[in-house]
Structure formats: structure tokens, C-alpha cells
mmCIF file of C-alpha atoms and ligand atoms in Angstrom:
data_model
loop_
_atom_site.group_PDB
_atom_site.id
_atom_site.type_symbol
_atom_site.label_atom_id
_atom_site.label_comp_id
_atom_site.label_asym_id
_atom_site.label_seq_id
_atom_site.Cartn_x
_atom_site.Cartn_y
_atom_site.Cartn_z
ATOM 1 C CA MET U 1 0.000 0.000 0.000
ATOM 2 C CA MET U 2 2.762 2.353 0.911
ATOM 3 C CA LEU U 3 4.639 1.418 -2.195
ATOM 4 C CA ARG U 4 1.635 2.175 -4.353
ATOM 5 C CA MET U 5 1.221 5.536 -2.694
ATOM 6 C CA LEU U 6 4.829 6.333 -3.355
ATOM 7 C CA HIS U 7 4.455 5.270 -6.913
ATOM 8 C CA GLU U 8 1.322 7.346 -7.458
ATOM 9 C CA ASN U 9 2.440 10.573 -5.775
ATOM 10 C CA ASN U 10 6.079 10.274 -6.596
ATOM 11 C CA GLU U 11 6.953 11.266 -3.018
ATOM 12 C CA PHE U 12 7.797 9.476 0.185
ATOM 13 C CA ASN U 13 5.379 10.082 3.057
ATOM 14 C CA LEU U 14 5.155 7.615 5.921
ATOM 15 C CA ASP U 15 1.880 9.043 7.269
ATOM 16 C CA LEU U 16 3.036 8.842 10.909
ATOM 17 C CA PRO U 17 0.810 10.049 13.787
ATOM 18 C CA GLN U 18 3.871 10.474 16.031
ATOM 19 C CA ARG U 19 6.951 12.243 14.737
ATOM 20 C CA PRO U 20 9.226 12.864 17.800
ATOM 21 C CA ARG U 21 11.442 15.079 15.647
ATOM 22 C CA ARG U 22 8.679 17.736 15.638
ATOM 23 C CA ARG U 23 9.690 18.428 19.244
ATOM 24 C CA ARG U 24 13.346 18.920 18.314
ATOM 25 C CA ARG U 25 12.862 21.406 15.489
ATOM 26 C CA THR U 26 13.976 24.670 17.107
ATOM 27 C CA PRO U 27 15.944 25.751 20.184
ATOM 28 C CA ALA U 28 12.778 27.156 21.789
ATOM 29 C CA MET U 29 10.920 23.892 21.200
ATOM 30 C CA ARG U 30 13.775 21.881 22.678
ATOM 31 C CA GLU U 31 13.875 24.161 25.735
ATOM 32 C CA LEU U 32 10.137 23.723 26.162
ATOM 33 C CA VAL U 33 10.228 19.935 26.287
ATOM 34 C CA ARG U 34 13.491 19.572 28.220
ATOM 35 C CA GLU U 35 13.079 17.121 31.109
ATOM 36 C CA THR U 36 16.236 17.884 33.106
ATOM 37 C CA ARG U 37 17.441 21.386 33.813
ATOM 38 C CA LEU U 38 20.908 21.772 35.213
ATOM 39 C CA THR U 39 21.456 24.838 37.401
ATOM 40 C CA ALA U 40 24.405 26.307 39.276
ATOM 41 C CA GLN U 41 22.286 26.126 42.438
ATOM 42 C CA GLN U 42 22.376 22.336 42.470
ATOM 43 C CA LEU U 43 26.163 22.155 42.268
ATOM 44 C CA ILE U 44 28.352 21.630 45.331
ATOM 45 C CA TYR U 45 31.981 22.684 45.041
ATOM 46 C CA PRO U 46 34.636 20.517 46.782
ATOM 47 C CA LEU U 47 37.603 22.583 47.928
ATOM 48 C CA PHE U 48 40.999 21.644 49.359
ATOM 49 C CA VAL U 49 42.566 23.673 52.116
ATOM 50 C CA HIS U 50 45.998 23.489 53.703
ATOM 51 C CA ASP U 51 48.288 25.403 55.993
ATOM 52 C CA GLY U 52 50.359 27.076 53.293
ATOM 53 C CA VAL U 53 50.148 29.262 50.224
ATOM 54 C CA ASP U 54 47.752 28.707 47.302
ATOM 55 C CA GLU U 55 49.260 26.058 45.057
ATOM 56 C CA PRO U 56 48.120 23.917 42.139
ATOM 57 C CA ILE U 57 47.617 20.204 42.861
ATOM 58 C CA ASP U 58 49.816 18.080 40.587
ATOM 59 C CA ALA U 59 47.557 15.056 40.978
ATOM 60 C CA MET U 60 44.496 17.095 39.966
ATOM 61 C CA PRO U 61 45.261 19.660 37.234
ATOM 62 C CA GLY U 62 42.873 22.612 37.449
ATOM 63 C CA CYS U 63 42.426 22.243 41.227
ATOM 64 C CA ASN U 64 44.314 24.009 43.995
ATOM 65 C CA ARG U 65 45.214 23.590 47.604
ATOM 66 C CA TRP U 66 44.090 26.861 49.083
ATOM 67 C CA SER U 67 45.358 28.918 51.967
ATOM 68 C CA LEU U 68 42.593 30.211 54.247
ATOM 69 C CA ASP U 69 42.607 33.548 52.378
ATOM 70 C CA GLY U 70 42.636 31.865 48.973
ATOM 71 C CA LEU U 71 39.843 29.555 50.065
ATOM 72 C CA CYS U 72 37.614 32.454 51.070
ATOM 73 C CA ASP U 73 38.240 34.251 47.782
ATOM 74 C CA GLU U 74 37.427 31.089 45.845
ATOM 75 C CA VAL U 75 34.193 30.602 47.811
ATOM 76 C CA GLY U 76 33.250 34.195 46.977
ATOM 77 C CA ARG U 77 33.982 33.638 43.295
ATOM 78 C CA ALA U 78 31.849 30.469 43.264
ATOM 79 C CA ALA U 79 29.018 32.180 45.144
ATOM 80 C CA ALA U 80 28.981 34.996 42.588
ATOM 81 C CA LEU U 81 28.385 32.342 39.929
ATOM 82 C CA GLY U 82 25.350 31.033 41.808
ATOM 83 C CA ILE U 83 26.923 28.137 43.702
ATOM 84 C CA GLY U 84 25.372 27.905 47.147
ATOM 85 C CA ALA U 85 27.349 25.127 48.812
ATOM 86 C CA VAL U 86 30.965 24.066 49.276
ATOM 87 C CA VAL U 87 32.495 20.976 50.847
ATOM 88 C CA LEU U 88 35.891 21.219 52.525
ATOM 89 C CA PHE U 89 38.775 18.731 52.529
ATOM 90 C CA PRO U 90 41.964 19.349 54.516
ATOM 91 C CA LYS U 91 45.491 18.448 53.456
ATOM 92 C CA VAL U 92 47.096 17.852 56.826
ATOM 93 C CA ASP U 93 50.791 17.983 57.574
ATOM 94 C CA ASP U 94 52.291 14.585 58.497
ATOM 95 C CA LYS U 95 53.250 15.889 61.912
ATOM 96 C CA TYR U 96 49.558 16.169 62.853
ATOM 97 C CA LYS U 97 48.717 12.623 61.747
ATOM 98 C CA SER U 98 48.430 9.708 64.151
ATOM 99 C CA SER U 99 46.948 6.217 64.261
ATOM 100 C CA THR U 100 44.079 7.543 66.396
ATOM 101 C CA ALA U 101 43.578 10.639 64.200
ATOM 102 C CA ASP U 102 43.113 12.973 67.175
ATOM 103 C CA GLU U 103 43.684 16.017 64.970
ATOM 104 C CA ALA U 104 40.295 15.250 63.367
ATOM 105 C CA TYR U 105 38.546 16.947 66.305
ATOM 106 C CA ASN U 106 41.069 19.657 67.139
ATOM 107 C CA PRO U 107 38.847 22.735 67.679
ATOM 108 C CA VAL U 108 41.576 25.056 66.395
ATOM 109 C CA GLY U 109 42.586 22.830 63.468
ATOM 110 C CA LEU U 110 42.476 23.731 59.803
ATOM 111 C CA ILE U 111 38.836 22.835 59.115
ATOM 112 C CA PRO U 112 37.228 24.742 62.012
ATOM 113 C CA GLN U 113 39.323 27.775 61.064
ATOM 114 C CA ALA U 114 38.179 27.488 57.453
ATOM 115 C CA VAL U 115 34.519 27.035 58.402
ATOM 116 C CA THR U 116 34.583 30.032 60.715
ATOM 117 C CA ARG U 117 36.220 32.248 58.099
ATOM 118 C CA ILE U 118 33.800 31.275 55.327
ATOM 119 C CA LYS U 119 30.714 31.684 57.501
ATOM 120 C CA LEU U 120 31.968 35.109 58.574
ATOM 121 C CA GLU U 121 32.579 36.349 55.030
ATOM 122 C CA TYR U 122 29.849 34.430 53.183
ATOM 123 C CA PRO U 123 27.164 33.559 55.751
ATOM 124 C CA ASP U 124 24.681 32.519 53.063
ATOM 125 C CA VAL U 125 26.942 29.891 51.527
ATOM 126 C CA LEU U 126 26.277 26.427 52.959
ATOM 127 C CA VAL U 127 29.440 24.955 54.400
ATOM 128 C CA ILE U 128 29.650 21.170 54.318
ATOM 129 C CA THR U 129 32.412 19.360 56.185
ATOM 130 C CA ASP U 130 33.810 15.909 55.518
ATOM 131 C CA VAL U 131 33.551 13.560 58.482
ATOM 132 C CA ALA U 132 36.152 10.788 58.160
ATOM 133 C CA LEU U 133 39.578 10.135 59.611
ATOM 134 C CA ASP U 134 41.718 9.573 56.495
ATOM 135 C CA PRO U 135 43.285 13.052 56.198
ATOM 136 C CA TYR U 136 44.385 12.745 59.842
ATOM 137 C CA SER U 137 45.262 9.048 59.956
ATOM 138 C CA SER U 138 48.925 8.060 59.793
ATOM 139 C CA ASP U 139 47.626 4.734 58.427
ATOM 140 C CA GLY U 140 45.667 6.413 55.622
ATOM 141 C CA HIS U 141 42.300 4.898 56.528
ATOM 142 C CA ASP U 142 38.880 6.408 57.202
ATOM 143 C CA GLY U 143 38.759 4.495 60.484
ATOM 144 C CA ILE U 144 41.092 3.406 63.242
ATOM 145 C CA VAL U 145 43.271 0.418 62.333
ATOM 146 C CA ASP U 146 44.145 -2.032 65.118
ATOM 147 C CA ASP U 147 47.361 -4.051 65.398
ATOM 148 C CA ASN U 148 45.884 -6.901 63.368
ATOM 149 C CA GLY U 149 44.967 -4.625 60.489
ATOM 150 C CA GLU U 150 41.244 -4.523 61.348
ATOM 151 C CA ILE U 151 39.341 -1.262 60.851
ATOM 152 C CA LEU U 152 37.547 -0.776 64.175
ATOM 153 C CA ASN U 153 33.941 0.254 63.608
ATOM 154 C CA ASP U 154 32.550 1.393 66.946
ATOM 155 C CA GLU U 155 35.768 3.007 68.179
ATOM 156 C CA THR U 156 35.923 4.957 64.925
ATOM 157 C CA VAL U 157 32.307 6.114 65.248
ATOM 158 C CA GLN U 158 33.156 7.591 68.633
ATOM 159 C CA VAL U 159 35.886 9.737 67.047
ATOM 160 C CA LEU U 160 33.627 10.685 64.125
ATOM 161 C CA CYS U 161 31.062 11.992 66.621
ATOM 162 C CA LYS U 162 33.676 14.236 68.220
ATOM 163 C CA GLN U 163 34.733 15.424 64.769
ATOM 164 C CA ALA U 164 31.160 16.161 63.633
ATOM 165 C CA LEU U 165 30.375 17.994 66.875
ATOM 166 C CA MET U 166 33.490 20.127 66.509
ATOM 167 C CA HIS U 167 32.465 20.978 62.913
ATOM 168 C CA ALA U 168 29.006 21.998 64.140
ATOM 169 C CA GLN U 169 30.556 24.149 66.873
ATOM 170 C CA ALA U 170 32.688 25.876 64.236
ATOM 171 C CA GLY U 171 29.561 26.728 62.261
ATOM 172 C CA ALA U 172 29.167 23.979 59.649
ATOM 173 C CA ASP U 173 25.680 23.834 58.133
ATOM 174 C CA ILE U 174 25.976 20.219 57.029
ATOM 175 C CA VAL U 175 28.284 17.437 58.191
ATOM 176 C CA ALA U 176 29.000 14.735 55.632
ATOM 177 C CA PRO U 177 30.236 11.386 56.943
ATOM 178 C CA SER U 178 32.205 9.717 54.115
ATOM 179 C CA ASP U 179 33.737 6.931 56.174
ATOM 180 C CA MET U 180 31.202 4.098 55.672
ATOM 181 C CA MET U 181 31.335 2.842 59.271
ATOM 182 C CA ASP U 182 28.114 1.133 60.411
ATOM 183 C CA GLY U 183 25.822 3.208 62.620
ATOM 184 C CA ARG U 184 27.664 6.486 62.288
ATOM 185 C CA VAL U 185 24.686 8.512 61.098
ATOM 186 C CA ALA U 186 22.597 7.636 64.165
ATOM 187 C CA ALA U 187 25.498 8.280 66.504
ATOM 188 C CA ILE U 188 26.323 11.639 64.901
ATOM 189 C CA ARG U 189 22.630 12.678 64.947
ATOM 190 C CA GLN U 190 22.406 11.843 68.651
ATOM 191 C CA THR U 191 25.620 13.681 69.439
ATOM 192 C CA LEU U 192 24.548 16.802 67.554
ATOM 193 C CA ASP U 193 21.088 16.818 69.128
ATOM 194 C CA ALA U 194 22.396 16.220 72.637
ATOM 195 C CA ASN U 195 24.601 19.291 72.246
ATOM 196 C CA GLY U 196 21.996 21.648 70.853
ATOM 197 C CA TYR U 197 22.817 21.280 67.161
ATOM 198 C CA GLU U 198 19.440 19.933 65.992
ATOM 199 C CA SER U 199 19.605 22.333 63.044
ATOM 200 C CA VAL U 200 22.852 20.981 61.633
ATOM 201 C CA SER U 201 22.111 18.587 58.760
ATOM 202 C CA ILE U 202 23.707 15.274 57.864
ATOM 203 C CA MET U 203 24.551 14.504 54.258
ATOM 204 C CA SER U 204 25.492 10.870 54.356
ATOM 205 C CA TYR U 205 27.751 9.160 51.860
ATOM 206 C CA SER U 206 25.316 6.227 51.868
ATOM 207 C CA ALA U 207 26.300 4.221 48.825
ATOM 208 C CA LYS U 208 30.005 4.856 48.653
ATOM 209 C CA TYR U 209 31.870 2.335 46.545
ATOM 210 C CA ALA U 210 35.470 1.141 46.913
ATOM 211 C CA SER U 211 36.434 2.888 43.698
ATOM 212 C CA ALA U 212 39.659 3.351 41.754
ATOM 213 C CA PHE U 213 38.141 6.670 40.651
ATOM 214 C CA TYR U 214 39.283 8.168 44.003
ATOM 215 C CA GLY U 215 42.975 7.748 43.150
ATOM 216 C CA PRO U 216 43.771 11.371 42.263
ATOM 217 C CA PHE U 217 41.974 12.684 45.374
ATOM 218 C CA ARG U 218 44.133 10.534 47.634
ATOM 219 C CA GLY U 219 47.155 12.007 45.869
ATOM 220 C CA ALA U 220 45.810 15.514 46.464
ATOM 221 C CA LEU U 221 45.429 14.921 50.192
ATOM 222 C CA ASP U 222 48.259 12.440 50.605
ATOM 223 C CA SER U 223 45.620 10.244 52.235
ATOM 224 C CA ALA U 224 46.069 6.861 50.519
ATOM 225 C CA PRO U 225 46.362 3.769 52.748
ATOM 226 C CA LYS U 226 49.972 3.431 53.894
ATOM 227 C CA SER U 227 51.812 0.264 52.905
ATOM 228 C CA ASN U 228 53.316 -0.492 56.326
ATOM 229 C CA GLY U 229 52.969 1.081 59.698
ATOM 230 C CA GLN U 230 55.295 1.786 62.584
ATOM 231 C CA GLY U 231 56.570 -1.353 64.268
ATOM 232 C CA GLY U 232 55.532 -3.563 61.361
ATOM 233 C CA LYS U 233 51.815 -2.912 61.875
ATOM 234 C CA LYS U 234 49.664 -4.539 59.205
ATOM 235 C CA ILE U 235 47.691 -1.968 57.250
ATOM 236 C CA PRO U 236 45.115 -2.980 54.635
ATOM 237 C CA SER U 237 46.142 -1.615 51.243
ATOM 238 C CA ASP U 238 42.525 -1.003 50.199
ATOM 239 C CA LYS U 239 39.195 0.103 51.718
ATOM 240 C CA LEU U 240 37.233 -3.007 50.731
ATOM 241 C CA THR U 241 36.140 -3.882 54.279
ATOM 242 C CA TYR U 242 34.132 -0.671 54.590
ATOM 243 C CA GLN U 243 33.464 0.828 51.168
ATOM 244 C CA MET U 244 31.079 -1.085 48.901
ATOM 245 C CA ASP U 245 31.864 -3.656 46.229
ATOM 246 C CA PRO U 246 31.298 -2.017 42.804
ATOM 247 C CA ALA U 247 29.494 -5.202 41.755
ATOM 248 C CA ASN U 248 26.628 -4.637 44.226
ATOM 249 C CA ALA U 249 23.419 -2.700 43.626
ATOM 250 C CA ARG U 250 20.871 -4.042 46.134
ATOM 251 C CA GLU U 251 23.373 -3.359 48.901
ATOM 252 C CA ALA U 252 23.198 0.348 47.995
ATOM 253 C CA ILE U 253 19.508 0.221 48.886
ATOM 254 C CA THR U 254 20.294 -1.412 52.236
ATOM 255 C CA GLU U 255 22.854 1.286 53.042
ATOM 256 C CA THR U 256 20.549 4.116 51.959
ATOM 257 C CA LEU U 257 17.548 2.892 53.924
ATOM 258 C CA LEU U 258 19.704 2.428 57.017
ATOM 259 C CA ASP U 259 21.026 5.982 56.748
ATOM 260 C CA GLU U 260 17.511 7.328 56.252
ATOM 261 C CA ALA U 261 16.288 5.452 59.330
ATOM 262 C CA GLU U 262 19.300 6.696 61.296
ATOM 263 C CA GLY U 263 18.469 10.323 60.523
ATOM 264 C CA ALA U 264 20.281 11.340 57.349
ATOM 265 C CA ASP U 265 18.836 14.482 55.744
ATOM 266 C CA ILE U 266 20.458 13.884 52.360
ATOM 267 C CA VAL U 267 21.841 10.619 50.983
ATOM 268 C CA MET U 268 24.642 10.253 48.468
ATOM 269 C CA VAL U 269 25.841 7.941 45.733
ATOM 270 C CA LYS U 270 29.561 8.030 44.950
ATOM 271 C CA PRO U 271 31.091 7.909 42.344
ATOM 272 C CA ALA U 272 28.393 9.341 40.071
ATOM 273 C CA GLY U 273 28.913 8.783 36.333
ATOM 274 C CA PRO U 274 29.708 5.043 36.394
ATOM 275 C CA TYR U 275 26.914 4.483 38.966
ATOM 276 C CA LEU U 276 23.887 6.074 37.275
ATOM 277 C CA ASP U 277 21.914 2.864 37.726
ATOM 278 C CA ILE U 278 22.469 3.122 41.478
ATOM 279 C CA ILE U 279 21.259 6.736 41.562
ATOM 280 C CA GLN U 280 18.175 5.693 39.611
ATOM 281 C CA ARG U 281 17.456 2.787 41.977
ATOM 282 C CA ILE U 282 17.857 5.016 45.030
ATOM 283 C CA THR U 283 15.148 7.355 43.672
ATOM 284 C CA GLN U 284 12.758 4.406 43.843
ATOM 285 C CA VAL U 285 13.339 3.676 47.530
ATOM 286 C CA THR U 286 13.790 7.003 49.330
ATOM 287 C CA THR U 287 12.009 10.319 49.319
ATOM 288 C CA LEU U 288 15.090 12.084 50.698
ATOM 289 C CA PRO U 289 17.118 14.414 48.470
ATOM 290 C CA ILE U 290 19.873 12.546 46.633
ATOM 291 C CA ALA U 291 23.380 13.836 46.069
ATOM 292 C CA ALA U 292 25.893 12.310 43.662
ATOM 293 C CA TYR U 293 29.649 12.900 43.675
ATOM 294 C CA GLN U 294 31.466 13.259 40.352
ATOM 295 C CA VAL U 295 34.779 12.223 41.874
ATOM 296 C CA SER U 296 38.388 13.062 41.098
ATOM 297 C CA GLY U 297 38.903 10.227 38.593
ATOM 298 C CA GLU U 298 35.794 11.199 36.657
ATOM 299 C CA TYR U 299 36.941 14.817 36.656
ATOM 300 C CA LEU U 300 40.411 13.882 35.435
ATOM 301 C CA MET U 301 39.223 11.582 32.664
ATOM 302 C CA ILE U 302 37.290 14.514 31.228
ATOM 303 C CA LYS U 303 40.150 16.943 31.898
ATOM 304 C CA ALA U 304 42.799 14.737 30.272
ATOM 305 C CA ALA U 305 40.706 13.978 27.201
ATOM 306 C CA SER U 306 39.858 17.674 26.850
ATOM 307 C CA GLU U 307 43.439 18.806 27.166
ATOM 308 C CA SER U 308 44.458 16.317 24.494
ATOM 309 C CA GLY U 309 41.902 17.951 22.228
ATOM 310 C CA TRP U 310 39.997 14.681 21.941
ATOM 311 C CA VAL U 311 36.698 15.936 23.343
ATOM 312 C CA ASP U 312 34.953 19.278 23.797
ATOM 313 C CA GLU U 313 35.368 20.005 27.512
ATOM 314 C CA LYS U 314 32.403 22.342 27.923
ATOM 315 C CA LYS U 315 29.965 20.056 26.115
ATOM 316 C CA ILE U 316 31.164 16.926 27.830
ATOM 317 C CA VAL U 317 31.049 18.470 31.316
ATOM 318 C CA ILE U 318 27.496 19.744 30.826
ATOM 319 C CA GLU U 319 26.429 16.408 29.332
ATOM 320 C CA SER U 320 28.008 14.369 32.128
ATOM 321 C CA LEU U 321 26.370 16.532 34.825
ATOM 322 C CA THR U 322 23.021 16.518 33.024
ATOM 323 C CA ALA U 323 23.156 12.724 32.840
ATOM 324 C CA ILE U 324 23.793 12.492 36.597
ATOM 325 C CA ALA U 325 20.838 14.820 37.258
ATOM 326 C CA ARG U 326 18.664 12.892 34.791
ATOM 327 C CA ALA U 327 19.419 9.653 36.633
ATOM 328 C CA GLY U 328 17.858 11.256 39.718
ATOM 329 C CA ALA U 329 20.496 13.278 41.560
ATOM 330 C CA ASP U 330 19.064 16.473 43.053
ATOM 331 C CA MET U 331 22.520 17.867 43.696
ATOM 332 C CA ILE U 332 25.987 17.112 42.340
ATOM 333 C CA LEU U 333 29.395 17.492 43.940
ATOM 334 C CA THR U 334 31.857 18.330 41.181
ATOM 335 C CA TYR U 335 35.285 19.927 40.813
ATOM 336 C CA TYR U 336 33.840 21.528 37.683
ATOM 337 C CA ALA U 337 31.255 23.460 39.732
ATOM 338 C CA PRO U 338 32.432 27.039 39.038
ATOM 339 C CA GLN U 339 33.306 26.359 35.413
ATOM 340 C CA ALA U 340 29.989 24.595 34.811
ATOM 341 C CA ALA U 341 28.142 27.479 36.493
ATOM 342 C CA GLN U 342 29.948 29.907 34.209
ATOM 343 C CA TRP U 343 29.080 27.841 31.122
ATOM 344 C CA LEU U 344 25.440 27.542 32.186
ATOM 345 C CA ALA U 345 25.260 31.322 32.584
ATOM 346 C CA GLU U 346 26.745 31.901 29.111
ATOM 347 C CA LYS U 347 24.379 29.573 27.361
HETATM 348 C C1 LIG D 1 37.618 9.882 52.126
HETATM 349 C C2 LIG D 1 37.131 10.522 50.881
HETATM 350 C C3 LIG D 1 37.527 10.147 49.603
HETATM 351 C C4 LIG D 1 36.874 10.983 48.711
HETATM 352 C C5 LIG D 1 36.087 11.858 49.448
HETATM 353 N N1 LIG D 1 36.252 11.550 50.806
HETATM 354 C C6 LIG D 1 38.513 9.139 49.180
HETATM 355 C C7 LIG D 1 38.395 7.784 49.681
HETATM 356 O O1 LIG D 1 37.346 7.342 50.169
HETATM 357 O O2 LIG D 1 39.407 7.090 49.626
HETATM 358 C C8 LIG D 1 37.051 10.910 47.224
HETATM 359 C C9 LIG D 1 36.680 12.097 46.439
HETATM 360 C C10 LIG D 1 37.213 12.094 45.065
HETATM 361 O O3 LIG D 1 37.841 11.133 44.576
HETATM 362 O O4 LIG D 1 36.990 13.104 44.387
HETATM 363 N N2 LIG D 1 36.880 10.023 53.253
#
């Protein structure tokens, strides 16, 4: 029948009721039907701070270790681009590291100083702090390592509570436990509440995978697991006994529901790009806001390919962030935050 029609009219017309291309005809039409809108306001900017001058990070081209002054200026620059939240990571001098990571809750340490400064200069910017022991651990682990090389769960949680409380006292709006110890969200919630910090939120790294994509970050902070400790102490060379197996998806649901029940205000999936299925599955099981972390390895794969001229950096960054949002992330932690905000404003 179609062939006869073609023959008779000498033209090709499929007579389709639905032609999806009608909705892609013009920029205005595409804007109208767009399902995911990326905004600067949903981006969270991870920043590195140290006790020293501003310096580029070799392991993460395009990122810097900031002095307290440099950090504040960078927060101001990001805020002017519409970014409303930053997350802070400290690069700690070896002399402050120990196997018990006591520096993690030093009230006059680097992080409380940074939080106080930012909240003073930019009170409207949300300051998120990382709750985990690795930057302060001479063993390079998120928890305390015993003499047999075990990562001690409950002992670690006790230290994390002190750390989170100290962050709240310094003025943090949100504390973000990234350590993956069991029960830490409940313990931190109780500690904050018992000390009058009911209004400080918890963003929990709920489904955090043991990922090779964190490699550059550990270089930036000098926080990778150490190969051998003092006195021949056994130290696990990986984080597989606390971070999740990349092969598991249902376990991400278990972790997320536990954190929700324990009092998390926001849950997180990390890494983001290679774990879009996990983000999508989490949207089906929780009504909490979902964050996703485009981690250092994801950042650097884009950066390296862009600098080689192999891909268009701007387009690929916007596409990768849009895909993470499309999968179901309400907010995205990304080292590209200010650049992406700038690009979104130009568009
Ligand atoms: C550790 C922590 C890590 C990252 C954030 N917090 C590294 C790790 O778990 O080993 C990774 C972030 C990134 O790679 O960008 N508490």
C-alpha cells in the first residue's frame, strides 16, 4: 500500500501520527520539552585547604590547595556564579597525623578555622564538612586500624562523633560522613542533638563504593592507605572492608535505607557517572534528596581527554552533569562546579 502511494504521488510520506522530531525542530521547542534542567544552584563545590600558600595540585590539574585567604576568595567567586554550597577537605601535615587521628577533632585545626572564616565572610553559603579520619590518619584509613589490620567500627564512630560535633561548633551547616562505618549517622545525629545542634544537617555518603576513581583525590590529600605502619603494623592496602563492592546494587539500597532510618537528611551515591543505575534505583526507595559525587577520577578523565583535544570540555562536562541529574540526583558534587556554572550562565 505504501509502495503504491509512493508510486502514485512520486513522493515518500510515511503518514506517521507520532513524529518525535517535531519536538526537536527549534531551540525554543527543545527548551520547552526539556526534562532535566541543570542549574548552578544544584552544584556543590569541593575545595581543598591546607596550611600554606595557594598552590596547584599536581595530581588534579585545574584544582588548587588553598590557603585560608585563597579559600575564602574562591568561595566568593563560586558564590557569585550562583553556587550555594561548598564541601571542605583538609590536606594535613604529616606531623599532625596519628593512628588515632586525634587532629580530626582539634577545635583550632584547619577545618574549624576554614569554616569560621567562610561563615563570617559568606554567611549565606552552605558549608559542608567531611567527616572521616583519612586526612588525619597516619595509616591512611577512614577508620582506626588495630594491630591486626582490622578497621575498628565502633571506636571509629566515637571519634567521628567528636569530629562532627566540633564541625558543628565551628559553624558547619551540614556534616557529611564519608567513612562508611556502620551506625555512624545515628550516633552523629544523637551527638549533635544532645549538644543543641538539631539544626545541623547530615549529608550521608550512603552508597560509597570502593572505587579506583578516588585515586587522584588521595594524591591531592596524601591520604592513601599506607603500605606499612610503625613497628611492622599490618595496614590494609585497600578500603574493601568498609566501602562497597562495585558489583553490588541491592546493597546500595540497604545502606541508603539504614542511613535514612538513622536520621540522614540527604543521601549520596559516589562515584556518580559510572553508577547512574544506582542513583536511579535510590530514587525508587527514598524520598530524601539525593546527592551524587562526580569524583576526582571522573573529573580527570574529562580533563585529560579535553586537554588532548579529543573531546569538547564544555559540552562533555554539561552532558556528564546533566546525565547524573537525569538519573535522579538532586545535587551534584563536582570539581567543575564554578566552570559549569559559568558555562550555564553563558548559554
Ligand atoms: C575519604 C574521601 C575520599 C573521597 C572523598 N572523601 C577518598 C576515599 O574514600 O578514599 C574521594 C573524592 C574524590 O575522589 O573526588 N573520606
